[in-house]
mmCIF file of C-alpha atoms in Angstrom:
data_model
loop_
_atom_site.group_PDB
_atom_site.id
_atom_site.type_symbol
_atom_site.label_atom_id
_atom_site.label_comp_id
_atom_site.label_asym_id
_atom_site.label_seq_id
_atom_site.Cartn_x
_atom_site.Cartn_y
_atom_site.Cartn_z
ATOM 1 C CA MET Z 4 36.006 -35.999 12.005
ATOM 2 C CA PRO Z 5 37.418 -39.152 10.375
ATOM 3 C CA ASN Z 6 40.967 -39.841 11.479
ATOM 4 C CA ALA Z 7 44.254 -40.416 9.672
ATOM 5 C CA GLN Z 8 43.973 -44.087 8.699
ATOM 6 C CA THR Z 9 40.413 -43.548 7.488
ATOM 7 C CA HIS Z 10 41.644 -40.800 5.161
ATOM 8 C CA ILE Z 11 44.731 -42.707 4.013
ATOM 9 C CA THR Z 12 42.900 -45.962 3.316
ATOM 10 C CA ALA Z 13 40.198 -44.118 1.384
ATOM 11 C CA VAL Z 14 42.656 -42.321 -0.896
ATOM 12 C CA CYS Z 15 44.682 -45.493 -1.471
ATOM 13 C CA ALA Z 16 41.473 -47.139 -2.670
ATOM 14 C CA MET Z 17 40.721 -44.152 -4.887
ATOM 15 C CA LEU Z 18 44.221 -44.118 -6.390
ATOM 16 C CA ALA Z 19 43.652 -47.763 -7.384
ATOM 17 C CA GLN Z 20 40.540 -46.895 -9.381
ATOM 18 C CA PRO Z 21 40.834 -47.237 -13.186
ATOM 19 C CA PRO Z 22 39.748 -43.629 -13.988
ATOM 20 C CA ILE Z 23 42.572 -42.244 -11.843
ATOM 21 C CA GLN Z 24 45.155 -44.745 -13.071
ATOM 22 C CA ALA Z 25 44.231 -44.146 -16.697
ATOM 23 C CA ALA Z 26 44.221 -40.359 -16.458
ATOM 24 C CA PHE Z 27 47.189 -39.858 -14.137
ATOM 25 C CA ARG Z 28 49.689 -42.691 -14.355
ATOM 26 C CA TRP Z 29 52.260 -40.407 -12.768
ATOM 27 C CA LEU Z 30 50.388 -40.614 -9.445
ATOM 28 C CA ALA Z 31 51.896 -44.087 -9.086
ATOM 29 C CA ASP Z 32 55.378 -42.532 -8.906
ATOM 30 C CA GLU Z 33 56.738 -42.642 -5.383
ATOM 31 C CA ASP Z 34 57.209 -38.897 -4.981
ATOM 32 C CA ALA Z 35 53.705 -38.126 -6.220
ATOM 33 C CA ARG Z 36 52.029 -40.922 -4.240
ATOM 34 C CA SER Z 37 53.770 -39.969 -1.013
ATOM 35 C CA ALA Z 38 52.776 -36.327 -1.517
ATOM 36 C CA PHE Z 39 49.179 -37.354 -2.187
ATOM 37 C CA LEU Z 40 49.040 -39.340 1.060
ATOM 38 C CA LEU Z 41 50.491 -36.448 3.020
ATOM 39 C CA GLY Z 42 47.924 -34.120 1.503
ATOM 40 C CA ALA Z 43 45.146 -36.483 2.560
ATOM 41 C CA ILE Z 44 46.019 -36.019 6.251
ATOM 42 C CA SER Z 45 47.265 -32.435 6.220
ATOM 43 C CA PRO Z 46 44.133 -30.408 7.042
ATOM 44 C CA ASP Z 47 44.462 -31.838 10.553
ATOM 45 C CA VAL Z 48 47.929 -30.281 10.850
ATOM 46 C CA ARG Z 49 46.233 -27.662 12.996
ATOM 47 C CA ALA Z 50 46.835 -30.044 15.928
ATOM 48 C CA ILE Z 51 50.524 -29.123 15.478
ATOM 49 C CA SER Z 52 50.308 -25.623 14.014
ATOM 50 C CA GLY Z 53 47.672 -24.332 16.449
ATOM 51 C CA GLN Z 54 45.520 -22.873 13.678
ATOM 52 C CA LYS Z 55 41.764 -22.550 13.867
ATOM 53 C CA ARG Z 56 39.853 -25.320 12.188
ATOM 54 C CA GLU Z 57 38.398 -23.012 9.528
ATOM 55 C CA GLU Z 58 41.920 -21.958 8.512
ATOM 56 C CA THR Z 59 42.801 -25.474 7.343
ATOM 57 C CA HIS Z 60 39.364 -26.912 6.500
ATOM 58 C CA PHE Z 61 37.631 -23.914 4.900
ATOM 59 C CA PHE Z 62 34.139 -24.613 6.225
ATOM 60 C CA THR Z 63 32.308 -24.093 9.484
ATOM 61 C CA ILE Z 64 30.138 -26.330 11.671
ATOM 62 C CA PRO Z 65 27.265 -25.912 11.107
ATOM 63 C CA PRO Z 66 27.992 -24.993 7.498
ATOM 64 C CA ASP Z 67 27.359 -21.372 6.542
ATOM 65 C CA ASP Z 68 28.574 -21.582 2.925
ATOM 66 C CA PRO Z 69 27.047 -23.925 0.323
ATOM 67 C CA ARG Z 70 30.272 -24.142 -1.688
ATOM 68 C CA PRO Z 71 32.573 -27.160 -1.469
ATOM 69 C CA ALA Z 72 35.481 -26.474 0.885
ATOM 70 C CA GLN Z 73 38.058 -27.032 -1.857
ATOM 71 C CA VAL Z 74 36.423 -24.327 -3.958
ATOM 72 C CA VAL Z 75 36.726 -21.927 -1.044
ATOM 73 C CA MET Z 76 40.371 -22.908 -0.484
ATOM 74 C CA LEU Z 77 41.309 -22.350 -4.113
ATOM 75 C CA GLU Z 78 39.595 -18.982 -4.116
ATOM 76 C CA VAL Z 79 41.343 -17.874 -0.934
ATOM 77 C CA TRP Z 80 44.701 -19.222 -2.167
ATOM 78 C CA PRO Z 81 44.645 -18.834 -5.990
ATOM 79 C CA GLU Z 82 48.311 -19.833 -6.269
ATOM 80 C CA LEU Z 83 47.142 -23.426 -5.711
ATOM 81 C CA ARG Z 84 44.381 -23.272 -8.307
ATOM 82 C CA ARG Z 85 46.250 -24.379 -11.433
ATOM 83 C CA ALA Z 86 47.702 -27.847 -10.995
ATOM 84 C CA THR Z 87 49.658 -27.494 -14.244
ATOM 85 C CA ALA Z 88 51.594 -24.594 -12.721
ATOM 86 C CA LEU Z 89 52.849 -26.777 -9.862
ATOM 87 C CA SER Z 90 55.392 -29.559 -9.682
ATOM 88 C CA ARG Z 91 53.851 -33.013 -9.813
ATOM 89 C CA PRO Z 92 54.429 -33.754 -6.107
ATOM 90 C CA HIS Z 93 52.950 -30.359 -5.256
ATOM 91 C CA ALA Z 94 49.882 -30.952 -7.449
ATOM 92 C CA ALA Z 95 49.475 -34.445 -5.980
ATOM 93 C CA PHE Z 96 49.669 -33.010 -2.465
ATOM 94 C CA VAL Z 97 46.946 -30.438 -3.176
ATOM 95 C CA ALA Z 98 44.773 -33.149 -4.748
ATOM 96 C CA GLY Z 99 45.200 -35.288 -1.635
ATOM 97 C CA TYR Z 100 44.375 -32.288 0.545
ATOM 98 C CA ILE Z 101 41.169 -31.822 -1.423
ATOM 99 C CA THR Z 102 40.096 -35.415 -0.703
ATOM 100 C CA HIS Z 103 40.354 -34.732 3.027
ATOM 101 C CA LEU Z 104 38.142 -31.670 2.724
ATOM 102 C CA VAL Z 105 35.644 -33.668 0.680
ATOM 103 C CA MET Z 106 35.464 -36.477 3.234
ATOM 104 C CA ASP Z 107 35.100 -34.158 6.208
ATOM 105 C CA GLN Z 108 32.451 -32.023 4.536
ATOM 106 C CA THR Z 109 30.529 -35.130 3.468
ATOM 107 C CA TRP Z 110 30.751 -36.431 7.047
ATOM 108 C CA ILE Z 111 29.261 -33.190 8.353
ATOM 109 C CA GLU Z 112 26.497 -33.229 5.770
ATOM 110 C CA GLN Z 113 25.483 -36.876 6.022
ATOM 111 C CA ILE Z 114 26.318 -37.879 9.604
ATOM 112 C CA VAL Z 115 26.912 -34.933 11.913
ATOM 113 C CA MET Z 116 24.051 -32.629 10.986
ATOM 114 C CA PRO Z 117 21.330 -35.335 10.746
ATOM 115 C CA ALA Z 118 22.420 -37.443 13.742
ATOM 116 C CA LEU Z 119 24.989 -35.782 16.026
ATOM 117 C CA PHE Z 120 24.517 -32.029 15.951
ATOM 118 C CA VAL Z 121 22.572 -30.440 18.807
ATOM 119 C CA GLU Z 122 21.653 -26.771 18.424
ATOM 120 C CA GLY Z 123 23.305 -24.682 21.116
ATOM 121 C CA ALA Z 124 25.525 -27.473 22.432
ATOM 122 C CA THR Z 125 29.265 -26.818 22.338
ATOM 123 C CA TRP Z 126 31.175 -29.620 20.632
ATOM 124 C CA GLY Z 127 33.538 -31.484 22.938
ATOM 125 C CA VAL Z 128 33.679 -34.169 25.586
ATOM 126 C CA ASP Z 129 30.609 -32.736 27.365
ATOM 127 C CA HIS Z 130 28.476 -32.848 24.221
ATOM 128 C CA PRO Z 131 25.473 -35.202 24.616
ATOM 129 C CA ASN Z 132 26.544 -37.170 21.510
ATOM 130 C CA TRP Z 133 30.258 -37.358 22.276
ATOM 131 C CA ARG Z 134 30.089 -41.033 23.256
ATOM 132 C CA LEU Z 135 28.341 -41.961 20.002
ATOM 133 C CA TYR Z 136 30.829 -39.871 18.047
ATOM 134 C CA SER Z 137 33.730 -41.611 19.805
ATOM 135 C CA ILE Z 138 32.320 -45.021 18.930
ATOM 136 C CA LEU Z 139 31.804 -44.085 15.276
ATOM 137 C CA MET Z 140 35.282 -42.565 14.888
ATOM 138 C CA THR Z 141 36.938 -45.605 16.435
ATOM 139 C CA TYR Z 142 34.786 -47.970 14.347
ATOM 140 C CA LEU Z 143 35.818 -46.254 11.112
ATOM 141 C CA GLU Z 144 39.472 -46.255 12.112
ATOM 142 C CA TYR Z 145 39.540 -49.978 12.921
ATOM 143 C CA ARG Z 146 37.880 -50.746 9.598
ATOM 144 C CA ALA Z 147 40.371 -48.551 7.769
ATOM 145 C CA ALA Z 148 43.343 -50.079 9.594
ATOM 146 C CA ALA Z 149 42.285 -53.524 8.401
ATOM 147 C CA HIS Z 150 42.512 -52.375 4.769
ATOM 148 C CA LEU Z 151 45.513 -50.048 4.973
ATOM 149 C CA PRO Z 152 48.039 -51.056 2.284
ATOM 150 C CA GLU Z 153 51.228 -52.499 3.721
ATOM 151 C CA ASP Z 154 53.414 -49.856 2.114
ATOM 152 C CA ALA Z 155 51.219 -46.851 2.940
ATOM 153 C CA VAL Z 156 53.064 -45.736 6.071
ATOM 154 C CA GLU Z 157 56.519 -46.014 4.496
ATOM 155 C CA THR Z 158 55.246 -44.181 1.425
ATOM 156 C CA LEU Z 159 53.788 -41.388 3.548
ATOM 157 C CA LEU Z 160 57.067 -40.999 5.418
ATOM 158 C CA LYS Z 161 58.874 -40.220 2.142
ATOM 159 C CA ALA Z 162 56.807 -37.096 1.458
ATOM 160 C CA THR Z 163 58.956 -33.978 1.654
ATOM 161 C CA PRO Z 164 56.986 -30.705 1.702
ATOM 162 C CA ASN Z 165 58.489 -27.855 -0.273
ATOM 163 C CA ARG Z 166 56.359 -24.756 0.270
ATOM 164 C CA TRP Z 167 53.308 -26.753 -0.732
ATOM 165 C CA LEU Z 168 50.888 -24.656 1.318
ATOM 166 C CA PRO Z 169 50.974 -20.865 1.610
ATOM 167 C CA PHE Z 170 49.095 -21.078 4.912
ATOM 168 C CA VAL Z 171 51.042 -23.869 6.699
ATOM 169 C CA ALA Z 172 54.802 -24.031 7.256
ATOM 170 C CA ASP Z 173 56.745 -27.017 5.919
ATOM 171 C CA THR Z 174 58.032 -27.680 9.422
ATOM 172 C CA HIS Z 175 54.489 -28.163 10.672
ATOM 173 C CA LEU Z 176 53.588 -30.461 7.781
ATOM 174 C CA THR Z 177 56.704 -32.538 8.417
ATOM 175 C CA ALA Z 178 56.014 -32.725 12.131
ATOM 176 C CA TRP Z 179 52.425 -33.789 11.438
ATOM 177 C CA ARG Z 180 53.617 -36.437 8.962
ATOM 178 C CA ASP Z 181 55.972 -37.863 11.576
ATOM 179 C CA HIS Z 182 53.289 -37.743 14.274
ATOM 180 C CA VAL Z 183 50.803 -39.678 12.134
ATOM 181 C CA VAL Z 184 53.415 -42.245 11.128
ATOM 182 C CA GLN Z 185 54.388 -42.797 14.751
ATOM 183 C CA HIS Z 186 50.724 -43.007 15.776
ATOM 184 C CA ILE Z 187 50.018 -45.724 13.205
ATOM 185 C CA ARG Z 188 53.187 -47.649 13.979
ATOM 186 C CA GLU Z 189 52.385 -47.637 17.690
ATOM 187 C CA GLY Z 190 48.935 -49.073 17.328
ATOM 188 C CA GLY Z 191 46.885 -46.558 15.385
ATOM 189 C CA ALA Z 192 43.299 -47.577 15.936
ATOM 190 C CA ARG Z 193 44.078 -49.004 19.374
ATOM 191 C CA ARG Z 194 45.667 -45.722 20.455
ATOM 192 C CA LEU Z 195 42.628 -43.876 19.190
ATOM 193 C CA SER Z 196 40.317 -46.163 21.149
ATOM 194 C CA VAL Z 197 42.291 -45.430 24.318
ATOM 195 C CA MET Z 198 41.953 -41.685 23.758
ATOM 196 C CA PHE Z 199 38.240 -41.785 23.032
ATOM 197 C CA ALA Z 200 37.543 -44.249 25.843
ATOM 198 C CA ARG Z 201 39.073 -41.890 28.393
ATOM 199 C CA THR Z 202 36.749 -39.081 27.295
ATOM 200 C CA SER Z 203 33.635 -41.228 26.990
ATOM 201 C CA GLY Z 204 33.386 -43.003 30.317
ATOM 202 C CA LEU Z 205 34.563 -46.308 28.862
ATOM 203 C CA GLU Z 206 37.539 -48.576 29.362
ATOM 204 C CA PRO Z 207 39.694 -48.987 26.241
ATOM 205 C CA ASP Z 208 38.938 -52.705 26.052
ATOM 206 C CA GLU Z 209 35.233 -51.959 26.348
ATOM 207 C CA LEU Z 210 35.279 -49.471 23.491
ATOM 208 C CA GLU Z 211 37.350 -51.833 21.388
ATOM 209 C CA ALA Z 212 34.890 -54.653 22.086
ATOM 210 C CA ILE Z 213 32.028 -52.464 20.876
ATOM 211 C CA VAL Z 214 33.605 -51.366 17.597
ATOM 212 C CA LEU Z 215 34.859 -54.853 16.745
ATOM 213 C CA SER Z 216 31.404 -56.396 17.168
ATOM 214 C CA GLU Z 217 28.624 -55.752 14.666
ATOM 215 C CA GLU Z 218 26.116 -56.888 17.298
ATOM 216 C CA ARG Z 219 27.428 -54.390 19.863
ATOM 217 C CA MET Z 220 27.534 -51.676 17.206
ATOM 218 C CA ALA Z 221 23.901 -52.399 16.412
ATOM 219 C CA LEU Z 222 23.040 -51.730 20.055
ATOM 220 C CA GLU Z 223 25.363 -48.796 20.653
ATOM 221 C CA ALA Z 224 25.439 -46.888 17.367
ATOM 222 C CA PHE Z 225 23.485 -48.251 14.434
ATOM 223 C CA ARG Z 226 20.118 -47.412 15.999
ATOM 224 C CA LEU Z 227 20.962 -43.709 15.557
ATOM 225 C CA VAL Z 228 23.387 -43.910 12.648
ATOM 226 C CA PRO Z 229 22.423 -46.984 10.603
ATOM 227 C CA ARG Z 230 24.977 -49.058 8.736
ATOM 228 C CA GLU Z 231 23.288 -47.969 5.523
ATOM 229 C CA ARG Z 232 23.969 -44.320 6.329
ATOM 230 C CA LEU Z 233 27.642 -45.022 6.986
ATOM 231 C CA ALA Z 234 27.852 -46.986 3.745
ATOM 232 C CA ALA Z 235 26.184 -44.108 1.889
ATOM 233 C CA PHE Z 236 28.688 -41.696 3.419
ATOM 234 C CA GLU Z 237 31.589 -43.834 2.203
ATOM 235 C CA ARG Z 238 30.142 -44.183 -1.313
ATOM 236 C CA GLU Z 239 29.434 -40.472 -1.579
ATOM 237 C CA THR Z 240 32.890 -39.592 -0.287
ATOM 238 C CA GLN Z 241 34.527 -41.809 -2.881
ATOM 239 C CA ALA Z 242 32.374 -40.424 -5.699
ATOM 240 C CA ARG Z 243 32.921 -36.791 -4.708
ATOM 241 C CA SER Z 244 36.637 -37.297 -4.117
ATOM 242 C CA LEU Z 245 37.075 -38.932 -7.505
ATOM 243 C CA ARG Z 246 35.271 -36.078 -9.247
ATOM 244 C CA ALA Z 247 37.211 -33.451 -7.303
ATOM 245 C CA VAL Z 248 40.603 -35.012 -8.085
ATOM 246 C CA LEU Z 249 39.765 -35.515 -11.761
ATOM 247 C CA ASP Z 250 38.614 -31.918 -11.920
ATOM 248 C CA TYR Z 251 41.678 -30.513 -10.168
ATOM 249 C CA LEU Z 252 44.255 -32.577 -12.058
ATOM 250 C CA GLY Z 253 42.271 -32.673 -15.286
ATOM 251 C CA ASN Z 254 44.716 -30.609 -17.352
ATOM 252 C CA VAL Z 255 47.847 -32.388 -16.156
ATOM 253 C CA PRO Z 256 49.091 -34.585 -19.036
ATOM 254 C CA PRO Z 257 49.099 -38.362 -18.483
ATOM 255 C CA THR Z 258 52.818 -38.510 -19.319
ATOM 256 C CA SER Z 259 55.754 -36.469 -18.107
ATOM 257 C CA GLU Z 260 55.840 -34.189 -21.137
ATOM 258 C CA GLY Z 261 55.274 -30.534 -20.361
ATOM 259 C CA VAL Z 262 54.966 -30.966 -16.602
ATOM 260 C CA ARG Z 263 57.626 -30.178 -14.043
#
């Protein structure tokens, strides 16, 4: 699945869009923005909490439910359903969480199932498409790192969970926040390339050389997953995320009146 900087960069771009800024000016407040960024990385907290993937992502691979993952989440946990009943940071966090689910589900639909999934093959380092997956993940993360706003990491670090999820402890969310911040500060995309290289029969410098070269990517990845498909995935993710956030926060007033 797309990694932390890919999620963070995508939501920063979305928060800069006029429809979001016009409808929810309060998302520019530091406490709301930091909560939104934390939400955007939090489904992957399972790496800290030890939960099953379905417990934090609300869909299976291959998918067995046609509903969007955020719809499933809000049905399973109805206390999160009404954004107007939550504090603004809490509502922003849930909205950010929803964008992560949207991106991951779109990735499964548009990239994994058409190009990477192999019926009967267990996903992991021995999967026949693991090398291609590693290249694509690292490619996306390097691209995202190049566009990550300068203040994004410091903003993320200021998020302070306060019983924001009924299914994940605040301590786990805080530990995951700190882990992601440290990961980005210590190299981010480069650290990811080292990890994926070790599991893909590549040297880190070799993997980095592939993902930083459009010519090498054309040879190694774009034959099976064309640039156009990746671009379509990014456009669809942005469109779906925008709709999902507008829908979730739609009844939250644009000013501070009437909202905690």
